[in-house]
mmCIF file of C-alpha atoms and ligand atoms in Angstrom:
data_model
loop_
_atom_site.group_PDB
_atom_site.id
_atom_site.type_symbol
_atom_site.label_atom_id
_atom_site.label_comp_id
_atom_site.label_asym_id
_atom_site.label_seq_id
_atom_site.Cartn_x
_atom_site.Cartn_y
_atom_site.Cartn_z
ATOM 1 C CA MET Y 1 -48.624 7.741 -112.792
ATOM 2 C CA ASN Y 2 -46.650 4.582 -112.647
ATOM 3 C CA ARG Y 3 -48.893 1.952 -111.123
ATOM 4 C CA ARG Y 4 -46.308 -0.744 -111.292
ATOM 5 C CA TYR Y 5 -44.295 0.761 -108.481
ATOM 6 C CA ARG Y 6 -46.582 3.004 -106.465
ATOM 7 C CA LYS Y 7 -50.117 3.832 -105.423
ATOM 8 C CA THR Y 8 -52.149 6.563 -107.120
ATOM 9 C CA VAL Y 9 -53.832 8.712 -104.475
ATOM 10 C CA ILE Y 10 -56.531 11.318 -105.102
ATOM 11 C CA ALA Y 11 -57.047 13.399 -101.976
ATOM 12 C CA GLY Y 12 -59.523 16.199 -101.420
ATOM 13 C CA ASN Y 13 -58.400 19.028 -99.155
ATOM 14 C CA TRP Y 14 -61.571 20.670 -97.921
ATOM 15 C CA LYS Y 15 -59.670 23.377 -96.024
ATOM 16 C CA MET Y 16 -62.037 25.348 -93.740
ATOM 17 C CA ASN Y 17 -65.172 24.391 -95.654
ATOM 18 C CA LYS Y 18 -68.296 22.339 -94.865
ATOM 19 C CA ASN Y 19 -69.865 21.786 -91.455
ATOM 20 C CA ALA Y 20 -71.028 18.384 -90.165
ATOM 21 C CA THR Y 21 -74.371 18.617 -92.000
ATOM 22 C CA ASP Y 22 -72.635 19.481 -95.282
ATOM 23 C CA THR Y 23 -70.219 16.598 -94.693
ATOM 24 C CA LYS Y 24 -73.056 14.068 -94.485
ATOM 25 C CA LYS Y 25 -74.696 15.542 -97.584
ATOM 26 C CA PHE Y 26 -71.446 15.414 -99.554
ATOM 27 C CA ALA Y 27 -70.874 11.790 -98.502
ATOM 28 C CA GLU Y 28 -74.308 10.800 -99.828
ATOM 29 C CA GLU Y 29 -73.725 12.647 -103.104
ATOM 30 C CA LEU Y 30 -70.279 11.128 -103.555
ATOM 31 C CA LYS Y 31 -71.369 7.584 -102.738
ATOM 32 C CA ALA Y 32 -74.169 7.828 -105.302
ATOM 33 C CA ILE Y 33 -71.729 8.463 -108.158
ATOM 34 C CA MET Y 34 -68.465 7.012 -106.866
ATOM 35 C CA PRO Y 35 -66.843 4.614 -109.364
ATOM 36 C CA LYS Y 36 -65.156 1.369 -108.365
ATOM 37 C CA THR Y 37 -61.646 2.554 -107.691
ATOM 38 C CA LYS Y 38 -59.479 -0.194 -109.006
ATOM 39 C CA TRP Y 39 -56.391 1.899 -109.496
ATOM 40 C CA CYS Y 40 -56.460 4.662 -106.996
ATOM 41 C CA GLU Y 41 -57.055 5.400 -103.366
ATOM 42 C CA VAL Y 42 -59.521 8.186 -102.592
ATOM 43 C CA VAL Y 43 -59.113 10.374 -99.505
ATOM 44 C CA VAL Y 44 -61.118 13.272 -98.070
ATOM 45 C CA CYS Y 45 -59.179 15.553 -95.720
ATOM 46 C CA VAL Y 46 -61.870 17.226 -93.656
ATOM 47 C CA PRO Y 47 -61.770 19.856 -90.888
ATOM 48 C CA ALA Y 48 -60.834 18.208 -87.560
ATOM 49 C CA VAL Y 49 -64.259 18.769 -86.012
ATOM 50 C CA ASN Y 50 -65.894 16.826 -88.862
ATOM 51 C CA ILE Y 51 -63.690 13.742 -88.673
ATOM 52 C CA SER Y 52 -66.138 11.611 -86.659
ATOM 53 C CA THR Y 53 -69.018 12.585 -88.907
ATOM 54 C CA ALA Y 54 -66.956 11.845 -92.015
ATOM 55 C CA ALA Y 55 -65.722 8.518 -90.636
ATOM 56 C CA ARG Y 56 -69.327 7.433 -90.060
ATOM 57 C CA ALA Y 57 -70.658 8.842 -93.330
ATOM 58 C CA PHE Y 58 -67.960 7.210 -95.488
ATOM 59 C CA LYS Y 59 -67.845 3.932 -93.557
ATOM 60 C CA ASP Y 60 -69.436 1.921 -96.342
ATOM 61 C CA ALA Y 61 -67.474 3.640 -99.133
ATOM 62 C CA ARG Y 62 -63.943 3.126 -100.289
ATOM 63 C CA VAL Y 63 -62.899 6.545 -99.108
ATOM 64 C CA ALA Y 64 -60.159 7.048 -96.520
ATOM 65 C CA ILE Y 65 -60.360 9.905 -94.036
ATOM 66 C CA GLY Y 66 -57.596 12.468 -93.744
ATOM 67 C CA ALA Y 67 -56.911 15.411 -91.444
ATOM 68 C CA GLN Y 68 -55.425 18.730 -92.526
ATOM 69 C CA ASN Y 69 -53.036 19.347 -89.648
ATOM 70 C CA MET Y 70 -52.005 18.122 -86.187
ATOM 71 C CA TYR Y 71 -49.557 19.059 -83.442
ATOM 72 C CA TYR Y 72 -46.340 17.149 -82.895
ATOM 73 C CA GLU Y 73 -46.486 16.756 -79.106
ATOM 74 C CA PRO Y 74 -48.236 13.569 -77.933
ATOM 75 C CA ALA Y 75 -50.369 15.290 -75.242
ATOM 76 C CA GLY Y 76 -50.360 18.104 -72.727
ATOM 77 C CA ALA Y 77 -51.008 21.795 -72.244
ATOM 78 C CA PHE Y 78 -51.377 22.889 -75.877
ATOM 79 C CA THR Y 79 -54.746 24.606 -75.929
ATOM 80 C CA GLY Y 80 -56.597 24.217 -79.202
ATOM 81 C CA GLU Y 81 -54.309 21.594 -80.673
ATOM 82 C CA VAL Y 82 -54.996 18.027 -81.803
ATOM 83 C CA SER Y 83 -52.524 15.138 -81.495
ATOM 84 C CA ALA Y 84 -51.652 12.386 -83.946
ATOM 85 C CA ASP Y 85 -53.057 9.778 -81.572
ATOM 86 C CA MET Y 86 -56.402 11.619 -81.378
ATOM 87 C CA LEU Y 87 -56.634 11.496 -85.175
ATOM 88 C CA LYS Y 88 -55.610 7.858 -85.391
ATOM 89 C CA ASN Y 89 -58.120 6.927 -82.713
ATOM 90 C CA LEU Y 90 -60.966 8.374 -84.823
ATOM 91 C CA GLY Y 91 -60.001 6.269 -87.823
ATOM 92 C CA VAL Y 92 -57.922 8.857 -89.692
ATOM 93 C CA LYS Y 93 -55.449 7.361 -92.159
ATOM 94 C CA TYR Y 94 -53.770 10.412 -93.739
ATOM 95 C CA VAL Y 95 -52.749 13.820 -92.452
ATOM 96 C CA ILE Y 96 -51.715 16.804 -94.577
ATOM 97 C CA LEU Y 97 -48.585 18.409 -93.134
ATOM 98 C CA GLY Y 98 -46.823 21.629 -94.071
ATOM 99 C CA HIS Y 99 -49.517 22.925 -96.409
ATOM 100 C CA SER Y 100 -48.479 26.356 -97.709
ATOM 101 C CA GLU Y 101 -51.472 27.934 -95.937
ATOM 102 C CA ARG Y 102 -50.156 26.527 -92.642
ATOM 103 C CA ARG Y 103 -46.696 27.836 -93.456
ATOM 104 C CA GLN Y 104 -48.002 31.240 -94.552
ATOM 105 C CA TYR Y 105 -50.733 31.991 -91.990
ATOM 106 C CA PHE Y 106 -49.674 29.916 -88.993
ATOM 107 C CA GLY Y 107 -45.911 30.224 -89.073
ATOM 108 C CA GLU Y 108 -45.056 26.603 -89.785
ATOM 109 C CA THR Y 109 -41.387 26.157 -90.548
ATOM 110 C CA ASP Y 110 -39.509 23.251 -92.112
ATOM 111 C CA VAL Y 111 -38.353 22.264 -88.615
ATOM 112 C CA ILE Y 112 -41.921 22.126 -87.316
ATOM 113 C CA VAL Y 113 -43.027 20.152 -90.378
ATOM 114 C CA ASN Y 114 -40.258 17.606 -89.733
ATOM 115 C CA LYS Y 115 -41.392 17.210 -86.096
ATOM 116 C CA LYS Y 116 -44.958 16.695 -87.256
ATOM 117 C CA VAL Y 117 -43.874 14.102 -89.828
ATOM 118 C CA HIS Y 118 -42.140 12.092 -87.098
ATOM 119 C CA ALA Y 119 -45.115 12.357 -84.726
ATOM 120 C CA ALA Y 120 -47.573 11.320 -87.447
ATOM 121 C CA LEU Y 121 -45.491 8.301 -88.463
ATOM 122 C CA GLU Y 122 -45.025 7.310 -84.827
ATOM 123 C CA ALA Y 123 -48.823 7.220 -84.440
ATOM 124 C CA GLY Y 124 -49.250 5.144 -87.607
ATOM 125 C CA LEU Y 125 -50.634 7.930 -89.784
ATOM 126 C CA HIS Y 126 -49.630 8.517 -93.411
ATOM 127 C CA PRO Y 127 -48.348 12.085 -93.832
ATOM 128 C CA ILE Y 128 -49.093 14.011 -97.028
ATOM 129 C CA ILE Y 129 -46.133 16.398 -96.941
ATOM 130 C CA CYS Y 130 -46.652 19.600 -98.945
ATOM 131 C CA VAL Y 131 -43.837 21.490 -100.610
ATOM 132 C CA GLY Y 132 -43.972 24.334 -103.098
ATOM 133 C CA GLU Y 133 -42.534 27.648 -104.219
ATOM 134 C CA SER Y 134 -44.064 31.114 -104.422
ATOM 135 C CA LEU Y 135 -44.260 33.047 -107.678
ATOM 136 C CA GLU Y 136 -41.364 35.281 -106.562
ATOM 137 C CA GLN Y 137 -39.219 32.240 -105.831
ATOM 138 C CA ARG Y 138 -40.054 30.711 -109.230
ATOM 139 C CA GLU Y 139 -39.152 33.970 -110.943
ATOM 140 C CA MET Y 140 -35.881 34.101 -109.013
ATOM 141 C CA GLY Y 141 -35.037 30.697 -110.482
ATOM 142 C CA ILE Y 142 -34.629 28.982 -107.108
ATOM 143 C CA THR Y 143 -37.562 26.532 -107.342
ATOM 144 C CA MET Y 144 -35.491 23.366 -107.546
ATOM 145 C CA GLU Y 145 -33.138 24.238 -104.679
ATOM 146 C CA LEU Y 146 -36.030 25.344 -102.518
ATOM 147 C CA ILE Y 147 -38.091 22.205 -103.122
ATOM 148 C CA ALA Y 148 -35.068 19.976 -102.486
ATOM 149 C CA LEU Y 149 -34.499 21.797 -99.210
ATOM 150 C CA GLN Y 150 -38.149 21.445 -98.166
ATOM 151 C CA VAL Y 151 -38.120 17.720 -98.994
ATOM 152 C CA LYS Y 152 -34.822 17.093 -97.205
ATOM 153 C CA SER Y 153 -35.883 18.976 -94.083
ATOM 154 C CA ALA Y 154 -39.313 17.349 -93.928
ATOM 155 C CA LEU Y 155 -37.700 13.901 -94.205
ATOM 156 C CA TYR Y 156 -34.785 14.583 -91.852
ATOM 157 C CA ASN Y 157 -34.127 11.414 -89.812
ATOM 158 C CA VAL Y 158 -37.076 9.571 -91.404
ATOM 159 C CA SER Y 159 -36.125 5.941 -92.130
ATOM 160 C CA ALA Y 160 -36.665 4.326 -95.527
ATOM 161 C CA ASP Y 161 -39.360 2.093 -94.052
ATOM 162 C CA LYS Y 162 -41.244 5.083 -92.705
ATOM 163 C CA LEU Y 163 -40.777 7.047 -95.921
ATOM 164 C CA ARG Y 164 -42.792 4.387 -97.744
ATOM 165 C CA LYS Y 165 -45.787 5.550 -95.666
ATOM 166 C CA CYS Y 166 -45.379 9.177 -96.773
ATOM 167 C CA ILE Y 167 -46.804 11.032 -99.750
ATOM 168 C CA ILE Y 168 -45.108 14.156 -101.075
ATOM 169 C CA ALA Y 169 -47.442 16.751 -102.591
ATOM 170 C CA TYR Y 170 -45.927 19.349 -104.887
ATOM 171 C CA GLU Y 171 -48.103 22.446 -104.638
ATOM 172 C CA PRO Y 172 -46.788 25.603 -106.297
ATOM 173 C CA ILE Y 173 -48.213 28.375 -104.115
ATOM 174 C CA TRP Y 174 -49.017 30.521 -107.150
ATOM 175 C CA ALA Y 175 -51.338 27.796 -108.440
ATOM 176 C CA ILE Y 176 -53.316 27.222 -105.237
ATOM 177 C CA GLY Y 177 -56.854 28.527 -105.378
ATOM 178 C CA THR Y 178 -55.945 30.875 -108.206
ATOM 179 C CA GLY Y 179 -57.317 28.890 -111.123
ATOM 180 C CA LYS Y 180 -53.783 29.059 -112.535
ATOM 181 C CA THR Y 181 -52.535 25.503 -112.919
ATOM 182 C CA ALA Y 182 -48.907 24.652 -113.484
ATOM 183 C CA THR Y 183 -48.493 23.251 -116.979
ATOM 184 C CA SER Y 184 -48.034 19.505 -117.007
ATOM 185 C CA GLU Y 185 -44.384 20.113 -118.005
ATOM 186 C CA GLN Y 186 -43.777 22.459 -115.066
ATOM 187 C CA ALA Y 187 -45.485 20.081 -112.635
ATOM 188 C CA ALA Y 188 -43.684 17.034 -114.026
ATOM 189 C CA GLU Y 189 -40.309 18.759 -113.911
ATOM 190 C CA VAL Y 190 -40.600 19.462 -110.189
ATOM 191 C CA CYS Y 191 -42.172 16.079 -109.310
ATOM 192 C CA THR Y 192 -39.303 14.340 -111.119
ATOM 193 C CA ALA Y 193 -36.819 16.505 -109.220
ATOM 194 C CA ILE Y 194 -38.498 15.510 -105.940
ATOM 195 C CA ARG Y 195 -38.050 11.844 -106.837
ATOM 196 C CA THR Y 196 -34.403 12.534 -107.684
ATOM 197 C CA THR Y 197 -33.879 14.122 -104.257
ATOM 198 C CA ILE Y 198 -35.465 11.082 -102.610
ATOM 199 C CA ARG Y 199 -33.271 8.793 -104.735
ATOM 200 C CA GLN Y 200 -30.166 10.625 -103.562
ATOM 201 C CA LEU Y 201 -31.245 10.195 -99.952
ATOM 202 C CA TYR Y 202 -32.729 6.686 -99.981
ATOM 203 C CA GLY Y 203 -31.747 4.945 -103.216
ATOM 204 C CA ALA Y 204 -33.648 4.057 -106.372
ATOM 205 C CA ARG Y 205 -35.890 1.300 -104.996
ATOM 206 C CA VAL Y 206 -37.344 3.451 -102.264
ATOM 207 C CA ALA Y 207 -37.626 6.481 -104.552
ATOM 208 C CA ARG Y 208 -39.709 4.679 -107.116
ATOM 209 C CA SER Y 209 -42.160 3.470 -104.457
ATOM 210 C CA VAL Y 210 -43.074 6.943 -103.167
ATOM 211 C CA THR Y 211 -46.334 8.532 -104.280
ATOM 212 C CA ILE Y 212 -45.862 12.143 -105.411
ATOM 213 C CA GLN Y 213 -48.989 14.237 -105.912
ATOM 214 C CA TYR Y 214 -49.538 17.497 -107.719
ATOM 215 C CA GLY Y 215 -51.801 20.121 -106.172
ATOM 216 C CA GLY Y 216 -52.865 23.596 -107.299
ATOM 217 C CA SER Y 217 -56.072 24.182 -109.252
ATOM 218 C CA MET Y 218 -56.311 20.559 -110.361
ATOM 219 C CA LYS Y 219 -59.739 20.124 -111.911
ATOM 220 C CA PRO Y 220 -61.654 17.812 -114.259
ATOM 221 C CA SER Y 221 -60.343 19.627 -117.348
ATOM 222 C CA ASN Y 222 -56.633 19.252 -116.532
ATOM 223 C CA ALA Y 223 -56.443 16.168 -114.280
ATOM 224 C CA ALA Y 224 -55.883 13.592 -117.030
ATOM 225 C CA GLU Y 225 -52.982 15.473 -118.563
ATOM 226 C CA LEU Y 226 -51.282 16.051 -115.208
ATOM 227 C CA LEU Y 227 -51.797 12.440 -114.157
ATOM 228 C CA ALA Y 228 -50.368 11.211 -117.449
ATOM 229 C CA GLN Y 229 -46.937 12.391 -116.297
ATOM 230 C CA SER Y 230 -44.978 9.412 -115.002
ATOM 231 C CA ASP Y 231 -43.853 11.125 -111.775
ATOM 232 C CA ILE Y 232 -47.284 12.547 -110.873
ATOM 233 C CA ASP Y 233 -49.052 9.843 -108.906
ATOM 234 C CA GLY Y 234 -52.176 11.651 -107.865
ATOM 235 C CA GLY Y 235 -53.576 14.952 -106.770
ATOM 236 C CA LEU Y 236 -54.227 17.055 -103.694
ATOM 237 C CA ILE Y 237 -57.348 18.925 -104.675
ATOM 238 C CA GLY Y 238 -58.871 21.939 -102.963
ATOM 239 C CA GLY Y 239 -61.698 23.773 -104.734
ATOM 240 C CA ALA Y 240 -62.663 20.973 -107.122
ATOM 241 C CA ALA Y 241 -62.926 18.470 -104.245
ATOM 242 C CA LEU Y 242 -65.837 20.373 -102.709
ATOM 243 C CA LYS Y 243 -68.260 19.312 -105.435
ATOM 244 C CA ALA Y 244 -68.940 15.586 -105.668
ATOM 245 C CA ASP Y 245 -69.236 15.524 -109.457
ATOM 246 C CA ASP Y 246 -65.949 17.406 -110.032
ATOM 247 C CA PHE Y 247 -64.168 15.218 -107.494
ATOM 248 C CA VAL Y 248 -65.482 12.081 -109.186
ATOM 249 C CA ALA Y 249 -64.380 13.358 -112.591
ATOM 250 C CA ILE Y 250 -60.840 13.664 -111.222
ATOM 251 C CA ILE Y 251 -61.060 10.207 -109.626
ATOM 252 C CA ASN Y 252 -62.137 8.840 -113.010
ATOM 253 C CA ALA Y 253 -59.107 10.438 -114.655
ATOM 254 C CA ALA Y 254 -56.869 8.579 -112.194
ATOM 255 C CA ASN Y 255 -58.783 5.369 -112.488
ATOM 256 C CA GLN Y 256 -58.387 4.681 -116.212
ATOM 257 C CA ASP Y 257 -57.219 1.225 -117.283
HETATM 258 P P1 LIG S 1 -56.802 24.190 -105.050
HETATM 259 O O1 LIG S 1 -56.073 23.823 -103.649
HETATM 260 O O2 LIG S 1 -57.055 22.878 -105.747
HETATM 261 O O3 LIG S 1 -58.063 24.898 -104.651
HETATM 262 O O4 LIG S 1 -55.858 25.036 -105.801
HETATM 263 C C1 LIG S 1 -55.113 22.809 -103.565
HETATM 264 C C2 LIG S 1 -54.551 22.725 -102.171
HETATM 265 O O5 LIG S 1 -54.312 23.786 -101.568
HETATM 266 O O6 LIG S 1 -54.326 21.632 -101.635
#
């Protein structure tokens, strides 16, 4: 983390977990133990159908609401899809875009992710843009090129002003939901490379203002070490964000003086 230049953001990615009743229960549990978050912003990215419930349940807490996906068209005949404006209108602040599960199971390409980034920014949402390599790609030694390509395509034609509203989340696919965390060195190496790519595109001042998260089996036992890396400004947390006490332990790790 480097709080002088950028915000620390701890975001839970619930994926396809918890119904509306569970959402209310989780909100009560979290609010009961939630610390004062002086140093970091806390976000819960809930399933789209639970956004209204979450917005109501977290109203009196310092927790921002995020979505996990959206479509890039503003409106029209796109059965089953949700627009950026619909999210914004419900009080959503963040939206995860290009998560590896979206890329893997729903055919999202870098081009689609870029369209979604533009649509989200247009609507006033803050995109959390996910990038990451598979185990095969890491073993082939192409991680850095691949991540640079993902970052450049996601940010294609995004202005510096708009980039300041984006978060980049580095999520090695081999570490997601596997219990296998990247070492803090591996995570830091890629997060630093992401900042270098942004510096090449936008210059040093913009690059140092961008929040870069790590995601992939982040949990209470490894959060502090990952967050101690200067280019890791927060976490995108799946499994450990589903339990209020684990999520709070990670928030506490990001919230140290
Ligand atoms: P995990 O998921 O923390 O369960 O590995 C992270 C993510 O996919 O965002």
